[in-house]
Amino acid sequence: MSDPSKILAAFRPGEGGRLGRLHPATKLWLLTAMVATPLLSPSVAYEAACLFQSILLSAIAGSRDRIGEALRGSYFFIALIFVINYVFSGDLGLSASMVIRFLSMLVVSIALLTSMDPAELGDLLGMLRLPKSVTFSLVIALRFIPVMADDIQTISAAQASRGYRGDVGGPLERIRRFAPILLPAIVSAVRRSQILAEAMESRCFGSPARRTSLVSYEFGVEDLLWVAYPLAPLAALALVGWNPT
Amino acid sequence: MPVIRMENFGWRYEGQERWALRGVNLSVEQGEFVAIVGPNDSGKSTLVMAMNGLIPNNYYGVIEGSVVVKGMDTREHPVADIARHVGFVFSDPESQFLSMTVEEEVVFGLENIGLDVDEIRERVEWSLGLAHIPMDYLEKPPYELSGGQKQRVAIASILAMRPEIIILDEPTSMLDPVGKTEVIEVLREMRRSYNATIIVVEHRMEDIAPLADRFILVHDGRVLRDAPPREFFDDIDFLLEHGVFPPEPMVFVSELRKMGLYDGPIPLTLEEAISASREALSGLRGR
């Protein structure tokens, strides 16, 4: 059964395997580069190489189970992406390309976001001198992923116990049927965000004092190797004499 | 000099006809343990939110009178300034967490006030000890803990900032009985070993009565009674009429008094209630 809440649940923070120990800047670079590259790619072959590279990364991060979980939850959307692209373009290659791009982004996002503690991201953006309000907005957005996943599961169970079924009917009917889950989840998220903002202020968030940090990060040799990793498909294709243009 | 002084304070939330609080005059001295009780929607949470500046800073509404905390008028200082002196623990522990580990949660406030790493470590150890959280919980995600543990982490994250005033707004209301007992035990520990002013909104009066210096009854936006525990519970009928349900041993002894079987003070603990009942029974036997 396609269950959108499974996609959210797959983004719960985890250990991240080897990736968990990398400098946050390296992880952010990997995430940005590997999400962007398939989007800029000119061919299905290159996109397939990116997908392979993302799958390899997820194996290193130990997030294969999470990806399986997310795929089970998103097969409906994958089918939808394929069908919509085929209906509007009539091009099977383009439709397949869009699906590969989606899969590539999904796999790499799960592998990297589950290996990145939101606080690391906050510290990193702080190092880049971004305003605290911006960095903490991002931190909280990531922090809320597992909370939202829990909320959606609880709300789904509560609605199911009153006879609700979200897995019947066509695509539009299913989207319409998601409303009894989505609306309470949004209300809950808004309520939680207000309490969280108050709790943060009650712990001097926004104080004019210069913020310190308990943890410090070091950029090592392993980080350097991983910085080069997103360029690998391009290098491999160049070696076999393939011209992307 | 009081650490909190409210003078003719009133607050009406935007869009509401009714005043959530009106004509509140009270002061809290350094080191006092104050319990605030009252029925639902009586204005208890509004009262404590006014004490740390969340009201009027974070809510829209109409204000009357003033609240001065450690010399700071809450109308003129942001919450982040007042929070250096006043810690606030909310009823829902989960909603207060923004970090993925217990350690990050506890150090969040300490990093905000710019403490150095050594002092942060010292305070983390101290606050977790006071909140009965083992040090090997530091790497655990807060959302995987039990309800009582979550609330104790929330309390530790406030204690770590060593505020002179700690406000707890119904800290046990969302916990199971085990979690409630754990949190009450932390309150006892705070009372014993941390000389802060503690203000707690709590329904478990049987646990709070032996700890508190004062009880305040809030009803329909007004402070109806403000007295030491024994005096506060002396007129049980008055409390019942105003939607407050005192602990059953107190009600039982109050009934003995009405029947003329006991004329001593209202007991604050179960042991005192047993002693009062024995006294009443021995008097009955002598008749």
Coordinates of C-alpha atoms in Angstrom, one line a residue:
Chain A
M1 CA 0.0 0.0 0.0
S2 CA 1.3 3.5 -0.9
D3 CA 1.7 5.5 2.3
P4 CA 3.1 9.0 2.2
S5 CA 3.9 9.0 5.9
K6 CA 6.5 6.3 5.2
I7 CA 8.5 8.8 3.2
L8 CA 8.6 11.1 6.1
A9 CA 9.4 8.3 8.5
A10 CA 12.4 7.4 6.4
F11 CA 14.0 10.7 7.1
R12 CA 14.3 10.0 10.9
P13 CA 17.8 10.8 12.0
G14 CA 20.1 7.8 12.3
E15 CA 23.7 7.0 12.8
G16 CA 24.7 7.6 9.2
G17 CA 27.4 4.9 9.1
R18 CA 30.7 6.3 7.9
L19 CA 29.0 9.5 6.7
G20 CA 27.9 10.3 10.3
R21 CA 31.5 11.2 11.2
L22 CA 32.1 13.6 8.4
H23 CA 32.4 17.4 8.8
P24 CA 28.9 19.0 8.4
A25 CA 30.3 21.1 5.5
T26 CA 31.2 17.9 3.6
K27 CA 27.7 16.5 4.2
L28 CA 26.0 19.7 3.0
W29 CA 28.2 19.8 -0.1
L30 CA 27.4 16.1 -0.9
L31 CA 23.7 16.8 -0.4
T32 CA 23.7 19.9 -2.5
A33 CA 25.9 18.6 -5.3
M34 CA 24.2 15.2 -5.5
V35 CA 20.7 16.6 -5.5
A36 CA 21.6 19.2 -8.1
T37 CA 23.6 17.1 -10.5
P38 CA 20.8 14.8 -11.8
L39 CA 18.6 17.9 -12.3
L40 CA 21.3 19.5 -14.6
S41 CA 22.1 16.3 -16.3
P42 CA 21.7 16.2 -20.1
S43 CA 21.1 12.5 -20.6
V44 CA 19.5 9.3 -19.2
A45 CA 22.9 7.6 -19.0
Y46 CA 24.3 10.3 -16.8
E47 CA 21.2 10.3 -14.6
A48 CA 21.5 6.5 -14.3
A49 CA 25.2 6.9 -13.2
C50 CA 24.1 9.5 -10.6
L51 CA 21.4 7.1 -9.3
F52 CA 24.0 4.3 -9.0
Q53 CA 26.3 6.7 -7.2
S54 CA 23.5 7.7 -4.8
I55 CA 22.7 4.0 -4.1
L56 CA 26.4 3.4 -3.3
L57 CA 26.3 6.3 -0.9
S58 CA 23.2 5.0 0.8
A59 CA 24.9 1.6 1.2
I60 CA 27.9 3.3 2.9
A61 CA 25.5 5.4 5.1
G62 CA 23.6 2.2 6.1
S63 CA 20.3 3.6 5.0
R64 CA 19.2 0.9 2.6
D65 CA 16.3 -0.1 4.8
R66 CA 15.1 3.5 5.1
I67 CA 15.2 3.8 1.3
G68 CA 13.2 0.6 0.9
E69 CA 10.7 2.0 3.3
A70 CA 10.5 5.3 1.4
L71 CA 10.1 3.5 -1.9
R72 CA 7.2 1.4 -0.6
G73 CA 5.6 4.7 0.6
S74 CA 6.2 6.6 -2.7
Y75 CA 5.5 4.1 -5.5
F76 CA 2.2 5.9 -6.2
F77 CA 4.1 9.2 -6.7
I78 CA 6.7 7.5 -8.8
A79 CA 4.0 6.1 -11.1
L80 CA 2.3 9.5 -11.1
I81 CA 5.6 11.3 -12.2
F82 CA 6.0 8.7 -15.0
V83 CA 2.4 8.9 -16.2
I84 CA 2.1 12.8 -16.1
N85 CA 5.4 13.2 -18.0
Y86 CA 4.3 10.6 -20.6
V87 CA 0.9 12.1 -21.1
F88 CA 2.3 15.6 -21.6
S89 CA 5.4 14.8 -23.7
G90 CA 4.6 11.4 -25.2
D91 CA 8.3 10.6 -24.7
L92 CA 9.2 7.4 -22.8
G93 CA 12.8 8.4 -22.4
L94 CA 11.9 11.7 -20.7
S95 CA 9.4 10.0 -18.4
A96 CA 12.0 7.5 -17.4
S97 CA 14.5 10.3 -16.9
M98 CA 12.2 12.2 -14.5
V99 CA 11.6 9.0 -12.5
I100 CA 15.4 8.4 -12.3
R101 CA 15.9 12.0 -11.2
F102 CA 13.3 11.7 -8.5
L103 CA 14.8 8.4 -7.2
S104 CA 18.3 9.8 -7.2
M105 CA 17.2 12.8 -5.2
L106 CA 15.2 10.7 -2.8
V107 CA 18.0 8.2 -2.2
V108 CA 20.7 10.8 -1.6
S109 CA 18.5 13.0 0.6
I110 CA 17.6 10.1 2.9
A111 CA 21.3 8.9 3.0
L112 CA 22.6 12.3 3.9
L113 CA 19.8 13.9 6.0
T114 CA 19.6 10.8 8.2
S115 CA 23.3 11.0 8.8
M116 CA 23.2 14.7 9.7
D117 CA 22.2 15.9 13.1
P118 CA 20.1 19.1 12.7
A119 CA 22.4 20.8 15.2
E120 CA 25.3 20.1 12.9
L121 CA 23.6 22.0 10.2
G122 CA 22.8 24.8 12.6
D123 CA 26.4 25.0 13.6
L124 CA 27.6 25.0 10.0
L125 CA 25.2 27.8 9.0
G126 CA 26.3 29.6 12.1
M127 CA 29.9 29.3 10.9
L128 CA 28.8 30.9 7.6
R129 CA 27.5 33.8 9.7
L130 CA 23.9 33.3 8.7
P131 CA 21.4 34.9 11.1
K132 CA 20.4 32.7 14.1
S133 CA 16.8 33.0 13.1
V134 CA 17.5 31.5 9.7
T135 CA 19.7 28.7 11.0
F136 CA 17.3 27.6 13.7
S137 CA 14.4 27.7 11.3
L138 CA 16.2 25.0 9.3
V139 CA 17.2 23.1 12.4
I140 CA 13.6 23.0 13.6
A141 CA 12.3 22.0 10.2
L142 CA 14.6 19.0 10.3
R143 CA 13.8 18.3 14.0
F144 CA 10.1 18.2 13.1
I145 CA 10.4 15.5 10.5
P146 CA 10.3 12.6 13.1
V147 CA 7.7 14.5 15.1
M148 CA 5.5 15.0 12.0
A149 CA 6.0 11.3 11.1
D150 CA 4.8 10.3 14.5
D151 CA 1.9 12.7 14.4
I152 CA 0.7 11.4 11.0
Q153 CA 0.9 7.8 12.2
T154 CA -1.0 8.6 15.3
I155 CA -3.6 10.6 13.4
S156 CA -3.9 7.8 10.8
A157 CA -4.5 5.2 13.5
A158 CA -7.1 7.5 15.2
Q159 CA -8.9 8.1 11.9
A160 CA -8.7 4.4 10.9
S161 CA -10.3 3.4 14.2
R162 CA -13.3 5.5 13.1
G163 CA -13.5 3.8 9.8
Y164 CA -11.2 6.0 7.7
R165 CA -9.5 4.4 4.7
G166 CA -7.0 6.3 2.6
D167 CA -6.0 3.5 0.2
V168 CA -9.2 3.4 -1.9
G169 CA -10.2 5.1 -5.1
G170 CA -8.3 6.8 -7.9
P171 CA -5.5 9.4 -7.6
L172 CA -7.7 12.4 -7.0
E173 CA -9.9 10.5 -4.5
R174 CA -6.8 9.4 -2.6
I175 CA -5.5 13.0 -2.4
R176 CA -8.9 14.1 -1.2
R177 CA -8.9 11.3 1.4
F178 CA -5.6 12.5 2.7
A179 CA -7.2 15.7 4.1
P180 CA -8.5 14.1 7.4
I181 CA -4.9 13.2 8.1
L182 CA -3.2 16.3 6.8
L183 CA -5.4 18.9 8.5
P184 CA -5.0 17.7 12.1
A185 CA -1.2 17.2 11.4
I186 CA -0.9 20.8 10.3
V187 CA -2.9 22.1 13.3
S188 CA -0.6 20.0 15.6
A189 CA 2.5 21.3 13.9
V190 CA 1.5 24.9 14.3
R191 CA 0.6 24.4 17.9
R192 CA 4.0 22.6 18.6
S193 CA 5.9 25.3 16.7
Q194 CA 4.4 28.0 18.9
I195 CA 5.3 26.2 22.1
L196 CA 8.8 25.4 20.7
A197 CA 9.4 29.1 19.9
E198 CA 8.4 30.1 23.4
A199 CA 10.6 27.3 24.9
M200 CA 13.5 28.6 22.8
E201 CA 13.0 32.2 23.9
S202 CA 12.7 31.0 27.5
R203 CA 16.2 29.6 27.1
C204 CA 17.6 32.9 25.9
F205 CA 17.4 32.3 22.2
G206 CA 17.7 35.7 20.6
S207 CA 19.9 37.0 23.5
P208 CA 22.5 39.5 22.3
A209 CA 25.3 37.4 23.8
R210 CA 27.7 35.7 21.2
R211 CA 26.6 32.1 20.9
T212 CA 29.2 29.5 21.9
S213 CA 29.2 25.8 20.9
L214 CA 30.1 22.7 23.0
V215 CA 31.1 20.7 19.9
S216 CA 33.9 21.5 17.5
Y217 CA 34.4 20.1 14.0
E218 CA 37.6 19.1 12.1
F219 CA 37.9 18.8 8.4
G220 CA 40.0 15.7 7.7
V221 CA 41.4 13.8 4.7
E222 CA 38.3 11.6 4.5
D223 CA 36.3 14.8 4.1
L224 CA 38.5 15.8 1.1
L225 CA 37.8 12.4 -0.6
W226 CA 34.1 12.8 -0.1
V227 CA 34.1 16.3 -1.5
A228 CA 35.4 14.8 -4.8
Y229 CA 32.8 12.0 -4.7
P230 CA 29.9 13.9 -6.6
L231 CA 32.3 14.5 -9.5
A232 CA 33.0 10.8 -10.0
P233 CA 30.3 10.0 -12.6
L234 CA 31.4 12.8 -14.7
A235 CA 35.0 11.6 -14.5
A236 CA 34.0 8.0 -15.2
L237 CA 32.1 9.0 -18.3
A238 CA 34.9 11.2 -19.5
L239 CA 37.3 8.3 -19.1
V240 CA 35.1 6.2 -21.4
G241 CA 35.1 9.0 -24.0
W242 CA 31.5 10.0 -23.6
N243 CA 30.5 13.5 -24.5
P244 CA 27.5 14.7 -22.5
T245 CA 26.6 17.4 -25.0
Chain B
M1 CA 12.7 43.0 47.9
P2 CA 10.4 40.7 45.9
V3 CA 11.7 39.0 42.8
I4 CA 8.3 39.2 41.1
R5 CA 5.9 42.0 41.7
M6 CA 2.5 42.2 40.0
E7 CA 0.5 45.4 40.5
N8 CA -3.1 45.5 39.4
F9 CA -2.2 43.3 36.5
G10 CA -4.8 42.4 33.9
W11 CA -4.6 40.7 30.5
R12 CA -7.2 40.2 27.8
Y13 CA -6.3 38.1 24.8
E14 CA -7.0 39.7 21.4
G15 CA -10.4 38.8 20.1
Q16 CA -11.7 37.8 23.5
E17 CA -14.4 39.6 25.4
R18 CA -13.4 38.2 28.8
W19 CA -10.3 39.2 30.8
A20 CA -8.1 36.2 31.3
L21 CA -6.7 38.0 34.4
R22 CA -7.8 41.1 36.2
G23 CA -6.7 43.1 39.3
V24 CA -3.9 40.7 40.2
N25 CA -1.7 42.0 43.0
L26 CA 0.9 39.7 44.3
S27 CA 4.6 39.5 45.0
V28 CA 7.0 36.5 45.3
E29 CA 10.1 36.6 47.5
Q30 CA 13.5 35.1 46.7
G31 CA 13.6 31.4 47.6
E32 CA 9.9 30.9 48.0
F33 CA 8.1 27.8 46.7
V34 CA 4.7 28.9 45.4
A35 CA 2.0 26.6 44.2
I36 CA -0.7 27.9 41.9
V37 CA -4.0 26.0 41.7
G38 CA -7.4 26.6 40.2
P39 CA -9.9 25.0 37.8
N40 CA -9.3 24.8 34.0
D41 CA -9.4 28.0 32.1
S42 CA -9.1 30.1 35.4
G43 CA -6.0 32.0 34.2
K44 CA -3.2 30.0 35.9
S45 CA -1.1 29.6 32.7
T46 CA -1.7 33.2 31.8
L47 CA -0.5 34.2 35.2
V48 CA 2.8 32.3 34.9
M49 CA 3.4 33.3 31.3
A50 CA 3.1 36.9 32.5
M51 CA 5.8 36.2 35.1
N52 CA 8.4 35.3 32.4
G53 CA 7.4 38.0 29.9
L54 CA 5.8 35.6 27.3
I55 CA 2.8 37.8 28.1
P56 CA 2.8 40.6 26.8
N57 CA 5.8 40.0 24.5
N58 CA 4.6 36.9 22.5
Y59 CA 0.8 37.4 22.6
Y60 CA -1.5 40.0 21.2
G61 CA -3.9 41.5 23.8
V62 CA -4.7 44.3 26.2
I63 CA -2.6 44.8 29.3
E64 CA -3.4 46.6 32.5
G65 CA -1.0 47.3 35.4
S66 CA 2.5 45.9 35.5
V67 CA 4.7 42.9 36.2
V68 CA 8.3 43.5 37.4
V69 CA 10.7 40.6 37.4
K70 CA 14.1 41.1 39.0
G71 CA 13.7 44.8 38.5
M72 CA 12.7 44.4 34.8
D73 CA 9.3 45.6 33.6
T74 CA 8.0 42.8 31.3
R75 CA 6.6 45.4 28.9
E76 CA 10.0 46.8 28.3
H77 CA 12.2 43.7 28.2
P78 CA 12.2 40.9 25.6
V79 CA 11.7 37.3 26.9
A80 CA 15.3 36.4 26.1
D81 CA 16.5 39.0 28.6
I82 CA 14.0 38.0 31.3
A83 CA 14.9 34.3 30.6
R84 CA 18.4 34.9 32.1
H85 CA 16.6 35.1 35.5
V86 CA 13.4 33.1 34.9
G87 CA 13.4 29.5 33.6
F88 CA 10.1 28.2 32.3
V89 CA 9.1 24.5 31.9
F90 CA 6.0 23.8 29.8
S91 CA 3.5 21.0 30.4
D92 CA 4.2 19.1 27.1
P93 CA 7.9 18.1 27.3
E94 CA 8.0 16.9 23.7
S95 CA 7.0 20.3 22.3
Q96 CA 9.9 22.0 24.0
F97 CA 12.6 19.9 22.4
L98 CA 14.5 21.1 19.4
S99 CA 17.6 18.9 19.6
M100 CA 18.4 15.3 18.6
T101 CA 20.2 14.3 21.7
V102 CA 19.8 15.0 25.5
E103 CA 23.1 16.7 25.6
E104 CA 22.3 19.2 22.8
E105 CA 19.0 19.9 24.5
V106 CA 20.6 20.7 27.8
V107 CA 23.4 22.8 26.3
F108 CA 21.1 24.9 24.0
G109 CA 20.4 27.6 26.6
L110 CA 24.0 27.6 27.8
E111 CA 25.3 28.2 24.3
N112 CA 22.8 31.0 23.8
I113 CA 24.2 32.9 26.8
G114 CA 27.8 32.4 25.5
L115 CA 29.3 30.2 28.3
D116 CA 32.6 28.5 27.7
V117 CA 32.9 24.8 27.1
D118 CA 34.2 23.9 30.6
E119 CA 31.4 25.7 32.3
I120 CA 28.9 24.2 29.9
R121 CA 30.2 20.7 30.8
E122 CA 30.1 21.4 34.5
R123 CA 26.5 22.7 34.4
V124 CA 25.3 19.8 32.2
E125 CA 26.6 17.3 34.8
W126 CA 25.2 19.2 37.7
S127 CA 21.7 19.7 36.1
L128 CA 21.4 16.1 35.0
G129 CA 22.3 15.0 38.5
L130 CA 19.7 17.2 40.0
A131 CA 17.0 16.0 37.5
H132 CA 18.0 12.3 38.1
I133 CA 19.1 11.8 34.5
P134 CA 22.0 9.3 34.1
M135 CA 25.0 10.7 32.2
D136 CA 24.8 7.8 29.8
Y137 CA 21.6 9.3 28.5
L138 CA 23.5 12.2 26.9
E139 CA 23.6 10.7 23.4
K140 CA 20.0 9.5 23.5
P141 CA 17.3 11.2 21.4
P142 CA 14.9 13.0 23.8
Y143 CA 11.9 11.8 21.9
E144 CA 12.8 8.2 22.6
L145 CA 12.6 8.6 26.4
S146 CA 9.6 7.9 28.6
G147 CA 7.3 10.8 29.5
G148 CA 8.8 11.3 32.9
Q149 CA 12.3 11.2 31.5
K150 CA 11.4 13.7 28.8
Q151 CA 10.0 16.2 31.4
R152 CA 13.1 15.7 33.6
V153 CA 15.3 16.5 30.6
A154 CA 13.2 19.6 30.0
I155 CA 13.7 20.6 33.7
A156 CA 17.4 19.8 33.5
S157 CA 17.7 22.1 30.4
I158 CA 16.3 24.9 32.5
L159 CA 18.2 24.1 35.7
A160 CA 21.4 24.2 33.7
M161 CA 20.9 27.9 33.2
R162 CA 20.8 28.4 37.0
P163 CA 17.9 30.8 36.9
E164 CA 16.9 32.5 40.2
I165 CA 13.3 31.8 39.4
I166 CA 11.9 28.5 37.9
I167 CA 8.3 28.3 36.7
L168 CA 6.7 25.0 35.9
D169 CA 3.4 25.1 34.2
E170 CA 1.5 21.8 35.0
P171 CA 4.7 19.8 34.6
T172 CA 3.0 16.5 35.3
S173 CA -0.3 17.0 33.5
M174 CA 0.8 15.0 30.4
L175 CA 2.6 12.2 32.2
D176 CA 1.6 8.7 33.4
P177 CA 1.6 8.0 37.2
V178 CA 5.2 6.8 37.2
G179 CA 6.3 9.9 35.2
K180 CA 4.4 12.2 37.6
T181 CA 6.1 10.6 40.6
E182 CA 9.5 11.1 39.0
V183 CA 8.9 14.7 38.3
I184 CA 7.6 15.4 41.8
E185 CA 10.7 13.7 43.2
V186 CA 12.8 16.2 41.1
L187 CA 10.8 19.1 42.6
R188 CA 11.6 17.7 46.1
E189 CA 15.3 17.6 45.2
M190 CA 15.2 21.1 43.8
R191 CA 13.5 22.3 47.0
R192 CA 16.2 20.5 49.1
S193 CA 19.3 21.4 47.2
Y194 CA 18.7 24.4 44.9
N195 CA 17.9 27.7 46.5
A196 CA 15.8 29.1 43.7
T197 CA 12.3 30.6 43.7
I198 CA 10.0 27.9 42.4
I199 CA 6.6 28.6 41.1
V200 CA 4.6 25.6 40.0
V201 CA 1.1 25.2 38.6
E202 CA 0.1 21.7 39.7
H203 CA -3.0 19.6 40.3
R204 CA -1.2 17.0 42.5
M205 CA -1.7 19.0 45.7
E206 CA -1.0 16.1 48.0
D207 CA 2.6 16.1 46.7
I208 CA 3.1 19.8 46.5
A209 CA 1.5 20.8 49.9
P210 CA 4.4 19.6 52.0
L211 CA 6.9 21.5 49.8
A212 CA 5.1 24.8 49.2
D213 CA 5.5 28.0 51.3
R214 CA 2.3 29.4 49.7
F215 CA -0.7 28.3 47.7
I216 CA -2.5 30.7 45.4
L217 CA -6.0 30.0 44.2
V218 CA -6.8 31.5 40.8
H219 CA -10.5 31.5 39.8
D220 CA -12.1 33.3 36.9
G221 CA -9.1 35.5 36.3
R222 CA -8.7 36.7 39.9
V223 CA -6.5 35.7 42.8
L224 CA -9.1 34.5 45.4
R225 CA -6.8 33.1 48.0
D226 CA -3.1 33.5 48.7
A227 CA -1.9 31.8 52.0
P228 CA 0.5 29.3 53.5
P229 CA -0.6 25.7 52.9
R230 CA -2.2 25.0 56.2
E231 CA -4.2 28.2 56.2
F232 CA -5.0 27.7 52.5
F233 CA -6.6 24.3 53.0
D234 CA -8.3 25.3 56.3
D235 CA -11.6 26.0 54.5
I236 CA -12.1 23.0 52.3
D237 CA -15.6 23.9 51.4
F238 CA -14.4 27.2 49.9
L239 CA -11.9 25.4 47.7
L240 CA -14.5 22.9 46.6
E241 CA -17.0 25.7 45.7
H242 CA -14.3 27.2 43.5
G243 CA -13.4 24.1 41.5
V244 CA -10.4 23.0 43.5
F245 CA -10.4 19.4 44.8
P246 CA -8.0 19.1 47.8
P247 CA -6.4 15.7 48.6
E248 CA -8.8 13.2 50.0
P249 CA -7.1 12.9 53.4
M250 CA -7.6 16.6 53.9
V251 CA -11.3 16.3 52.9
F252 CA -11.7 13.4 55.3
V253 CA -10.1 15.2 58.3
S254 CA -12.2 18.3 57.4
E255 CA -15.3 16.2 57.7
L256 CA -14.1 14.9 61.1
R257 CA -13.7 18.6 62.2
K258 CA -17.2 19.3 61.1
M259 CA -18.5 16.4 63.1
G260 CA -16.7 17.8 66.2
L261 CA -14.3 14.8 66.4
Y262 CA -11.1 16.7 65.6
D263 CA -10.1 20.3 66.3
G264 CA -6.5 20.4 65.2
P265 CA -5.0 21.8 62.0
I266 CA -5.7 20.4 58.5
P267 CA -3.0 17.8 57.7
L268 CA -0.7 18.4 54.8
T269 CA 0.7 14.8 54.5
L270 CA -0.8 11.4 54.7
E271 CA 1.1 10.8 57.9
E272 CA -0.5 13.9 59.5
A273 CA -3.9 12.7 58.3
I274 CA -3.4 9.3 59.9
S275 CA -2.4 11.0 63.1
A276 CA -5.4 13.3 63.1
S277 CA -7.7 10.3 62.4
R278 CA -6.2 8.4 65.3
E279 CA -6.7 11.4 67.5
A280 CA -10.4 11.6 66.4
L281 CA -10.9 7.9 67.0
S282 CA -9.3 7.9 70.4
G283 CA -11.6 10.9 71.4
L284 CA -14.6 8.8 70.1
R285 CA -13.5 5.8 72.2
G286 CA -13.3 8.0 75.3
R287 CA -16.9 9.1 74.9

